[in-house]
JSON list of C-alpha atoms in Angstrom, two decimals:
[
{"chain": "A", "resi": 1, "resn": "ALA", "atom": "CA", "xyz": [28.43, 168.92, -11.18]},
{"chain": "A", "resi": 2, "resn": "ILE", "atom": "CA", "xyz": [26.86, 171.99, -11.17]},
{"chain": "A", "resi": 3, "resn": "LEU", "atom": "CA", "xyz": [23.36, 170.24, -11.86]},
{"chain": "A", "resi": 4, "resn": "GLY", "atom": "CA", "xyz": [24.55, 167.56, -9.59]},
{"chain": "A", "resi": 5, "resn": "ALA", "atom": "CA", "xyz": [24.62, 170.54, -6.98]},
{"chain": "A", "resi": 6, "resn": "LEU", "atom": "CA", "xyz": [21.50, 171.71, -8.07]},
{"chain": "A", "resi": 7, "resn": "ILE", "atom": "CA", "xyz": [20.14, 168.29, -7.64]},
{"chain": "A", "resi": 8, "resn": "SER", "atom": "CA", "xyz": [21.73, 167.58, -4.52]},
{"chain": "A", "resi": 9, "resn": "TYR", "atom": "CA", "xyz": [20.19, 171.31, -3.05]},
{"chain": "A", "resi": 10, "resn": "CYS", "atom": "CA", "xyz": [16.71, 170.65, -4.59]},
{"chain": "A", "resi": 11, "resn": "ARG", "atom": "CA", "xyz": [16.46, 167.35, -2.64]},
{"chain": "A", "resi": 12, "resn": "VAL", "atom": "CA", "xyz": [17.57, 169.37, 0.80]},
{"chain": "A", "resi": 13, "resn": "THR", "atom": "CA", "xyz": [15.20, 171.65, 0.07]},
{"chain": "A", "resi": 14, "resn": "THR", "atom": "CA", "xyz": [12.81, 169.54, -0.66]},
{"chain": "A", "resi": 15, "resn": "ASP", "atom": "CA", "xyz": [13.41, 167.72, 2.07]},
{"chain": "A", "resi": 16, "resn": "SER", "atom": "CA", "xyz": [12.98, 170.44, 4.24]},
{"chain": "A", "resi": 17, "resn": "LEU", "atom": "CA", "xyz": [10.00, 171.61, 2.65]},
{"chain": "A", "resi": 18, "resn": "ASN", "atom": "CA", "xyz": [8.32, 168.89, 3.12]},
{"chain": "A", "resi": 19, "resn": "SER", "atom": "CA", "xyz": [9.53, 168.15, 6.98]},
{"chain": "A", "resi": 20, "resn": "GLN", "atom": "CA", "xyz": [8.35, 171.86, 7.52]},
{"chain": "A", "resi": 21, "resn": "ARG", "atom": "CA", "xyz": [4.89, 170.73, 5.56]},
{"chain": "A", "resi": 22, "resn": "ALA", "atom": "CA", "xyz": [4.89, 168.00, 8.06]},
{"chain": "A", "resi": 23, "resn": "THR", "atom": "CA", "xyz": [5.55, 170.15, 10.93]},
{"chain": "A", "resi": 24, "resn": "LEU", "atom": "CA", "xyz": [3.00, 172.45, 9.72]},
{"chain": "A", "resi": 25, "resn": "GLN", "atom": "CA", "xyz": [0.45, 170.03, 8.85]},
{"chain": "A", "resi": 26, "resn": "THR", "atom": "CA", "xyz": [0.87, 168.40, 12.71]},
{"chain": "A", "resi": 27, "resn": "GLU", "atom": "CA", "xyz": [0.67, 172.23, 13.94]},
{"chain": "A", "resi": 28, "resn": "LEU", "atom": "CA", "xyz": [-2.96, 172.55, 12.17]},
{"chain": "A", "resi": 29, "resn": "ALA", "atom": "CA", "xyz": [-4.26, 168.92, 13.20]},
{"chain": "A", "resi": 30, "resn": "SER", "atom": "CA", "xyz": [-3.41, 169.78, 16.83]},
{"chain": "A", "resi": 31, "resn": "ALA", "atom": "CA", "xyz": [-4.93, 173.03, 16.39]},
{"chain": "A", "resi": 32, "resn": "GLN", "atom": "CA", "xyz": [-7.76, 171.58, 14.64]},
{"chain": "A", "resi": 33, "resn": "ALA", "atom": "CA", "xyz": [-7.90, 169.70, 17.61]},
{"chain": "A", "resi": 34, "resn": "ASP", "atom": "CA", "xyz": [-7.46, 172.76, 19.94]},
{"chain": "A", "resi": 35, "resn": "LEU", "atom": "CA", "xyz": [-10.22, 174.58, 18.22]},
{"chain": "A", "resi": 36, "resn": "SER", "atom": "CA", "xyz": [-12.76, 171.25, 17.99]},
{"chain": "A", "resi": 37, "resn": "TYR", "atom": "CA", "xyz": [-12.11, 170.98, 21.73]},
{"chain": "A", "resi": 38, "resn": "TYR", "atom": "CA", "xyz": [-13.06, 174.80, 22.59]},
{"chain": "A", "resi": 39, "resn": "ASN", "atom": "CA", "xyz": [-16.08, 174.54, 20.20]},
{"chain": "A", "resi": 40, "resn": "SER", "atom": "CA", "xyz": [-17.04, 171.76, 22.06]},
{"chain": "A", "resi": 41, "resn": "GLN", "atom": "CA", "xyz": [-16.47, 173.83, 25.40]},
{"chain": "A", "resi": 42, "resn": "LEU", "atom": "CA", "xyz": [-18.52, 176.83, 23.88]},
{"chain": "A", "resi": 43, "resn": "SER", "atom": "CA", "xyz": [-21.36, 174.63, 23.05]},
{"chain": "A", "resi": 44, "resn": "ALA", "atom": "CA", "xyz": [-21.05, 173.13, 26.48]},
{"chain": "A", "resi": 45, "resn": "ALA", "atom": "CA", "xyz": [-21.14, 176.13, 28.01]},
{"chain": "A", "resi": 46, "resn": "GLN", "atom": "CA", "xyz": [-23.89, 177.89, 25.90]},
{"chain": "A", "resi": 47, "resn": "ASP", "atom": "CA", "xyz": [-25.68, 174.63, 26.60]},
{"chain": "A", "resi": 48, "resn": "ALA", "atom": "CA", "xyz": [-25.65, 175.55, 30.54]},
{"chain": "A", "resi": 49, "resn": "LEU", "atom": "CA", "xyz": [-26.09, 178.78, 30.34]},
{"chain": "A", "resi": 50, "resn": "GLU", "atom": "CA", "xyz": [-29.51, 178.12, 28.32]},
{"chain": "A", "resi": 51, "resn": "SER", "atom": "CA", "xyz": [-30.39, 175.64, 30.46]},
{"chain": "A", "resi": 52, "resn": "LYS", "atom": "CA", "xyz": [-29.94, 177.98, 33.49]},
{"chain": "A", "resi": 53, "resn": "THR", "atom": "CA", "xyz": [-31.64, 180.29, 31.84]},
{"chain": "A", "resi": 54, "resn": "ARG", "atom": "CA", "xyz": [-34.86, 178.63, 31.07]},
{"chain": "A", "resi": 55, "resn": "LEU", "atom": "CA", "xyz": [-34.67, 177.26, 35.14]},
{"chain": "A", "resi": 56, "resn": "MET", "atom": "CA", "xyz": [-34.69, 180.82, 36.33]},
{"chain": "A", "resi": 57, "resn": "TYR", "atom": "CA", "xyz": [-37.54, 182.04, 33.58]},
{"chain": "A", "resi": 58, "resn": "ASP", "atom": "CA", "xyz": [-39.66, 178.74, 34.99]},
{"chain": "A", "resi": 59, "resn": "LYS", "atom": "CA", "xyz": [-38.60, 179.95, 38.35]},
{"chain": "A", "resi": 60, "resn": "LYS", "atom": "CA", "xyz": [-39.90, 183.41, 37.45]},
{"chain": "A", "resi": 61, "resn": "LEU", "atom": "CA", "xyz": [-43.02, 181.99, 36.27]},
{"chain": "A", "resi": 62, "resn": "ALA", "atom": "CA", "xyz": [-43.21, 179.76, 39.12]},
{"chain": "A", "resi": 63, "resn": "LYS", "atom": "CA", "xyz": [-43.07, 182.37, 41.45]},
{"chain": "A", "resi": 64, "resn": "GLU", "atom": "CA", "xyz": [-45.45, 184.94, 39.66]},
{"chain": "A", "resi": 65, "resn": "ALA", "atom": "CA", "xyz": [-48.32, 181.85, 39.04]},
{"chain": "A", "resi": 66, "resn": "ALA", "atom": "CA", "xyz": [-47.51, 180.97, 43.02]},
{"chain": "A", "resi": 67, "resn": "GLU", "atom": "CA", "xyz": [-48.34, 184.78, 43.65]},
{"chain": "A", "resi": 68, "resn": "GLU", "atom": "CA", "xyz": [-51.17, 185.07, 41.16]},
{"chain": "A", "resi": 69, "resn": "GLU", "atom": "CA", "xyz": [-52.96, 182.13, 43.02]},
{"chain": "A", "resi": 70, "resn": "ARG", "atom": "CA", "xyz": [-52.19, 184.01, 46.31]},
{"chain": "A", "resi": 71, "resn": "ARG", "atom": "CA", "xyz": [-53.86, 187.06, 45.34]},
{"chain": "A", "resi": 72, "resn": "GLY", "atom": "CA", "xyz": [-56.76, 185.14, 44.00]},
{"chain": "A", "resi": 73, "resn": "ALA", "atom": "CA", "xyz": [-57.18, 183.28, 47.27]},
{"chain": "A", "resi": 74, "resn": "ILE", "atom": "CA", "xyz": [-56.79, 186.87, 49.09]},
{"chain": "A", "resi": 75, "resn": "ALA", "atom": "CA", "xyz": [-59.15, 188.16, 46.72]},
{"chain": "A", "resi": 76, "resn": "LEU", "atom": "CA", "xyz": [-62.13, 184.91, 47.57]},
{"chain": "A", "resi": 77, "resn": "TRP", "atom": "CA", "xyz": [-61.15, 185.64, 51.46]},
{"chain": "A", "resi": 78, "resn": "GLN", "atom": "CA", "xyz": [-62.46, 188.98, 50.86]},
{"chain": "A", "resi": 79, "resn": "ALA", "atom": "CA", "xyz": [-65.22, 188.76, 48.98]},
{"chain": "A", "resi": 80, "resn": "GLU", "atom": "CA", "xyz": [-66.52, 185.61, 51.16]},
{"chain": "A", "resi": 81, "resn": "TYR", "atom": "CA", "xyz": [-65.39, 187.83, 54.35]},
{"chain": "A", "resi": 82, "resn": "TYR", "atom": "CA", "xyz": [-67.54, 191.04, 52.91]},
{"chain": "A", "resi": 83, "resn": "ALA", "atom": "CA", "xyz": [-70.09, 188.83, 51.90]},
{"chain": "A", "resi": 84, "resn": "ALA", "atom": "CA", "xyz": [-70.59, 186.93, 55.58]},
{"chain": "A", "resi": 85, "resn": "GLN", "atom": "CA", "xyz": [-70.49, 190.72, 56.74]},
{"chain": "A", "resi": 86, "resn": "GLU", "atom": "CA", "xyz": [-73.28, 191.65, 54.52]},
{"chain": "A", "resi": 87, "resn": "ARG", "atom": "CA", "xyz": [-75.57, 188.62, 55.43]},
{"chain": "A", "resi": 88, "resn": "LYS", "atom": "CA", "xyz": [-74.66, 189.42, 59.39]},
{"chain": "A", "resi": 89, "resn": "ARG", "atom": "CA", "xyz": [-75.55, 192.93, 58.83]},
{"chain": "A", "resi": 90, "resn": "ILE", "atom": "CA", "xyz": [-79.00, 191.72, 57.16]},
{"chain": "A", "resi": 91, "resn": "GLU", "atom": "CA", "xyz": [-79.51, 188.86, 59.66]},
{"chain": "A", "resi": 92, "resn": "LEU", "atom": "CA", "xyz": [-78.99, 191.36, 62.35]},
{"chain": "A", "resi": 93, "resn": "ASP", "atom": "CA", "xyz": [-81.75, 194.10, 60.86]},
{"chain": "A", "resi": 94, "resn": "SER", "atom": "CA", "xyz": [-84.19, 191.21, 60.35]},
{"chain": "A", "resi": 95, "resn": "ILE", "atom": "CA", "xyz": [-84.08, 190.57, 63.84]},
{"chain": "A", "resi": 96, "resn": "ALA", "atom": "CA", "xyz": [-84.16, 193.91, 65.05]},
{"chain": "A", "resi": 97, "resn": "ARG", "atom": "CA", "xyz": [-86.96, 194.82, 62.80]},
{"chain": "A", "resi": 98, "resn": "ASP", "atom": "CA", "xyz": [-89.10, 192.07, 64.16]},
{"chain": "A", "resi": 99, "resn": "VAL", "atom": "CA", "xyz": [-88.46, 192.97, 67.46]},
{"chain": "A", "resi": 100, "resn": "LEU", "atom": "CA", "xyz": [-89.95, 196.47, 66.79]},
{"chain": "A", "resi": 101, "resn": "LEU", "atom": "CA", "xyz": [-92.65, 194.96, 65.65]},
{"chain": "A", "resi": 102, "resn": "GLY", "atom": "CA", "xyz": [-93.80, 193.21, 68.74]},
{"chain": "A", "resi": 103, "resn": "TYR", "atom": "CA", "xyz": [-92.58, 195.81, 70.66]},
{"chain": "A", "resi": 104, "resn": "PRO", "atom": "CA", "xyz": [-93.88, 199.11, 69.16]},
{"chain": "A", "resi": 105, "resn": "GLU", "atom": "CA", "xyz": [-93.08, 201.18, 71.74]},
{"chain": "A", "resi": 106, "resn": "MET", "atom": "CA", "xyz": [-89.16, 200.33, 72.00]},
{"chain": "A", "resi": 107, "resn": "ASP", "atom": "CA", "xyz": [-86.68, 202.40, 70.25]},
{"chain": "A", "resi": 108, "resn": "ALA", "atom": "CA", "xyz": [-84.46, 201.56, 66.81]},
{"chain": "A", "resi": 109, "resn": "VAL", "atom": "CA", "xyz": [-81.44, 201.29, 69.23]},
{"chain": "A", "resi": 110, "resn": "THR", "atom": "CA", "xyz": [-82.50, 199.17, 71.91]},
{"chain": "A", "resi": 111, "resn": "ALA", "atom": "CA", "xyz": [-83.87, 196.63, 69.13]},
{"chain": "A", "resi": 112, "resn": "SER", "atom": "CA", "xyz": [-80.48, 196.88, 67.51]},
{"chain": "A", "resi": 113, "resn": "GLY", "atom": "CA", "xyz": [-78.68, 196.65, 70.59]},
{"chain": "A", "resi": 114, "resn": "ILE", "atom": "CA", "xyz": [-81.01, 193.16, 71.07]},
{"chain": "A", "resi": 115, "resn": "ALA", "atom": "CA", "xyz": [-80.45, 192.07, 67.93]},
{"chain": "A", "resi": 116, "resn": "ASN", "atom": "CA", "xyz": [-76.80, 192.16, 68.30]},
{"chain": "A", "resi": 117, "resn": "ILE", "atom": "CA", "xyz": [-76.55, 190.71, 71.74]},
{"chain": "A", "resi": 118, "resn": "ALA", "atom": "CA", "xyz": [-79.07, 188.08, 70.91]},
{"chain": "A", "resi": 119, "resn": "TYR", "atom": "CA", "xyz": [-77.03, 187.25, 68.06]},
{"chain": "A", "resi": 120, "resn": "ALA", "atom": "CA", "xyz": [-73.87, 187.08, 69.84]},
{"chain": "A", "resi": 121, "resn": "GLU", "atom": "CA", "xyz": [-75.41, 184.79, 72.35]},
{"chain": "A", "resi": 122, "resn": "ALA", "atom": "CA", "xyz": [-77.00, 182.61, 69.56]},
{"chain": "A", "resi": 123, "resn": "LEU", "atom": "CA", "xyz": [-73.78, 182.28, 68.27]},
{"chain": "A", "resi": 124, "resn": "ALA", "atom": "CA", "xyz": [-71.79, 181.56, 71.57]},
{"chain": "A", "resi": 125, "resn": "ARG", "atom": "CA", "xyz": [-74.18, 178.70, 72.61]},
{"chain": "A", "resi": 126, "resn": "GLY", "atom": "CA", "xyz": [-73.19, 176.99, 69.20]},
{"chain": "A", "resi": 127, "resn": "PHE", "atom": "CA", "xyz": [-76.45, 178.03, 67.31]},
{"chain": "A", "resi": 128, "resn": "ILE", "atom": "CA", "xyz": [-76.38, 179.03, 63.53]},
{"chain": "A", "resi": 129, "resn": "ARG", "atom": "CA", "xyz": [-80.14, 179.76, 62.36]},
{"chain": "A", "resi": 130, "resn": "VAL", "atom": "CA", "xyz": [-81.12, 183.60, 62.63]},
{"chain": "A", "resi": 131, "resn": "ALA", "atom": "CA", "xyz": [-84.27, 181.80, 64.14]},
{"chain": "A", "resi": 132, "resn": "ASP", "atom": "CA", "xyz": [-82.52, 180.45, 67.08]},
{"chain": "A", "resi": 133, "resn": "ALA", "atom": "CA", "xyz": [-81.25, 184.42, 67.76]},
{"chain": "A", "resi": 134, "resn": "LEU", "atom": "CA", "xyz": [-84.48, 185.14, 67.30]},
{"chain": "A", "resi": 135, "resn": "THR", "atom": "CA", "xyz": [-86.44, 183.66, 69.35]},
{"chain": "A", "resi": 136, "resn": "ILE", "atom": "CA", "xyz": [-83.26, 184.82, 72.05]},
{"chain": "A", "resi": 137, "resn": "ALA", "atom": "CA", "xyz": [-83.89, 188.54, 71.35]},
{"chain": "A", "resi": 138, "resn": "MET", "atom": "CA", "xyz": [-87.60, 188.09, 71.89]},
{"chain": "A", "resi": 139, "resn": "ALA", "atom": "CA", "xyz": [-87.03, 186.68, 75.48]},
{"chain": "A", "resi": 140, "resn": "LEU", "atom": "CA", "xyz": [-84.86, 189.53, 76.28]},
{"chain": "A", "resi": 141, "resn": "ALA", "atom": "CA", "xyz": [-87.41, 191.95, 74.39]},
{"chain": "A", "resi": 142, "resn": "GLN", "atom": "CA", "xyz": [-89.80, 190.89, 76.63]},
{"chain": "A", "resi": 143, "resn": "GLU", "atom": "CA", "xyz": [-87.23, 191.37, 79.35]},
{"chain": "A", "resi": 144, "resn": "TRP", "atom": "CA", "xyz": [-87.28, 194.93, 78.36]},
{"chain": "A", "resi": 145, "resn": "TYR", "atom": "CA", "xyz": [-91.18, 195.13, 77.83]},
{"chain": "A", "resi": 146, "resn": "GLU", "atom": "CA", "xyz": [-91.26, 194.69, 82.01]},
{"chain": "A", "resi": 147, "resn": "THR", "atom": "CA", "xyz": [-88.78, 196.22, 83.34]},
{"chain": "A", "resi": 148, "resn": "HIS", "atom": "CA", "xyz": [-88.13, 198.68, 80.47]},
{"chain": "A", "resi": 149, "resn": "VAL", "atom": "CA", "xyz": [-84.23, 198.32, 81.10]},
{"chain": "A", "resi": 150, "resn": "PHE", "atom": "CA", "xyz": [-82.26, 197.22, 79.16]},
{"chain": "A", "resi": 151, "resn": "PRO", "atom": "CA", "xyz": [-78.92, 196.02, 79.75]},
{"chain": "A", "resi": 152, "resn": "HIS", "atom": "CA", "xyz": [-75.34, 197.64, 78.67]},
{"chain": "A", "resi": 153, "resn": "PHE", "atom": "CA", "xyz": [-72.73, 195.43, 78.43]},
{"chain": "A", "resi": 154, "resn": "THR", "atom": "CA", "xyz": [-68.80, 196.32, 78.87]},
{"chain": "A", "resi": 155, "resn": "THR", "atom": "CA", "xyz": [-65.75, 194.19, 78.13]},
{"chain": "A", "resi": 156, "resn": "LYS", "atom": "CA", "xyz": [-62.62, 194.53, 80.41]},
{"chain": "A", "resi": 157, "resn": "THR", "atom": "CA", "xyz": [-59.60, 191.93, 80.60]},
{"chain": "A", "resi": 158, "resn": "VAL", "atom": "CA", "xyz": [-58.50, 190.19, 83.30]},
{"chain": "A", "resi": 159, "resn": "ILE", "atom": "CA", "xyz": [-55.15, 188.18, 83.91]},
{"chain": "A", "resi": 160, "resn": "CYS", "atom": "CA", "xyz": [-55.72, 184.65, 85.50]},
{"chain": "A", "resi": 161, "resn": "SER", "atom": "CA", "xyz": [-54.10, 184.56, 88.68]},
{"chain": "A", "resi": 162, "resn": "GLY", "atom": "CA", "xyz": [-53.97, 180.88, 88.69]},
{"chain": "A", "resi": 163, "resn": "CYS", "atom": "CA", "xyz": [-52.23, 180.00, 85.21]},
{"chain": "A", "resi": 164, "resn": "GLY", "atom": "CA", "xyz": [-51.56, 184.00, 83.88]},
{"chain": "A", "resi": 165, "resn": "VAL", "atom": "CA", "xyz": [-54.23, 183.40, 80.80]},
{"chain": "A", "resi": 166, "resn": "THR", "atom": "CA", "xyz": [-55.40, 186.52, 79.54]},
{"chain": "A", "resi": 167, "resn": "LEU", "atom": "CA", "xyz": [-59.04, 186.04, 79.35]},
{"chain": "A", "resi": 168, "resn": "GLU", "atom": "CA", "xyz": [-62.40, 188.77, 78.59]},
{"chain": "A", "resi": 169, "resn": "LEU", "atom": "CA", "xyz": [-65.34, 189.50, 81.05]},
{"chain": "A", "resi": 170, "resn": "THR", "atom": "CA", "xyz": [-68.16, 191.16, 79.47]},
{"chain": "A", "resi": 171, "resn": "MET", "atom": "CA", "xyz": [-69.52, 192.30, 82.36]},
{"chain": "A", "resi": 172, "resn": "SER", "atom": "CA", "xyz": [-73.49, 194.19, 82.42]},
{"chain": "A", "resi": 173, "resn": "ASP", "atom": "CA", "xyz": [-74.60, 196.79, 84.51]},
{"chain": "A", "resi": 174, "resn": "ILE", "atom": "CA", "xyz": [-77.19, 194.63, 85.71]},
{"chain": "A", "resi": 175, "resn": "ALA", "atom": "CA", "xyz": [-75.91, 192.68, 88.36]},
{"chain": "A", "resi": 176, "resn": "GLU", "atom": "CA", "xyz": [-78.16, 189.52, 87.75]},
{"chain": "A", "resi": 177, "resn": "HIS", "atom": "CA", "xyz": [-76.87, 189.23, 84.90]},
{"chain": "A", "resi": 178, "resn": "ASN", "atom": "CA", "xyz": [-73.43, 188.84, 85.66]},
{"chain": "A", "resi": 179, "resn": "ARG", "atom": "CA", "xyz": [-72.04, 185.36, 86.68]},
{"chain": "A", "resi": 180, "resn": "GLU", "atom": "CA", "xyz": [-69.02, 184.19, 88.35]},
{"chain": "A", "resi": 181, "resn": "LEU", "atom": "CA", "xyz": [-66.45, 182.86, 86.35]},
{"chain": "A", "resi": 182, "resn": "ASN", "atom": "CA", "xyz": [-63.59, 180.26, 86.70]},
{"chain": "A", "resi": 183, "resn": "CYS", "atom": "CA", "xyz": [-60.55, 180.16, 84.57]},
{"chain": "A", "resi": 184, "resn": "PRO", "atom": "CA", "xyz": [-61.17, 177.48, 81.40]},
{"chain": "A", "resi": 185, "resn": "VAL", "atom": "CA", "xyz": [-57.62, 176.78, 81.31]},
{"chain": "A", "resi": 186, "resn": "CYS", "atom": "CA", "xyz": [-57.03, 176.21, 85.19]},
{"chain": "A", "resi": 187, "resn": "GLY", "atom": "CA", "xyz": [-60.44, 176.29, 86.89]},
{"chain": "A", "resi": 188, "resn": "VAL", "atom": "CA", "xyz": [-59.64, 179.03, 89.87]},
{"chain": "A", "resi": 189, "resn": "TYR", "atom": "CA", "xyz": [-61.92, 182.07, 90.48]},
{"chain": "A", "resi": 190, "resn": "ALA", "atom": "CA", "xyz": [-61.37, 184.53, 87.77]},
{"chain": "A", "resi": 191, "resn": "CYS", "atom": "CA", "xyz": [-63.67, 187.11, 88.54]}
]
């Protein structure tokens, strides 16, 4: 009877242990499934973070490249601008020197003024060659030689009474050099 009770107790204990083992195995499987799920979530989050980090880095590189390109374009523009200014200075000096060679009694300031006016007049007429500006300069120098009067120009700003556009007028102290100006927008007499 004791042996039967012991066997019965062992069976109950074994059944209880088997039941607990099954419960623990179920809980372990559930925990492993949860762990697998959380690992996949962690991996997805790490991939997303890495992707966003790469995207931010790519944007940073693109911004730096654009900024470098902008700096390069500005530097190129500045170099071209200064080269153009230097060419203009050389051309003006050349015109003034040629005027002085043709009219030795003229002072350098007057020759430089004639060169500047001739250069601006040539550009205003659409000429781009130095020879055209020199031709205009020689005509101005001849006029100076004949009259010994060199015009002094002033610029004034007027507002058109017809359309309200702001116009810049260049006026000479020699009256016959001045001409009537009509507004290029509306045609109303401006000065």
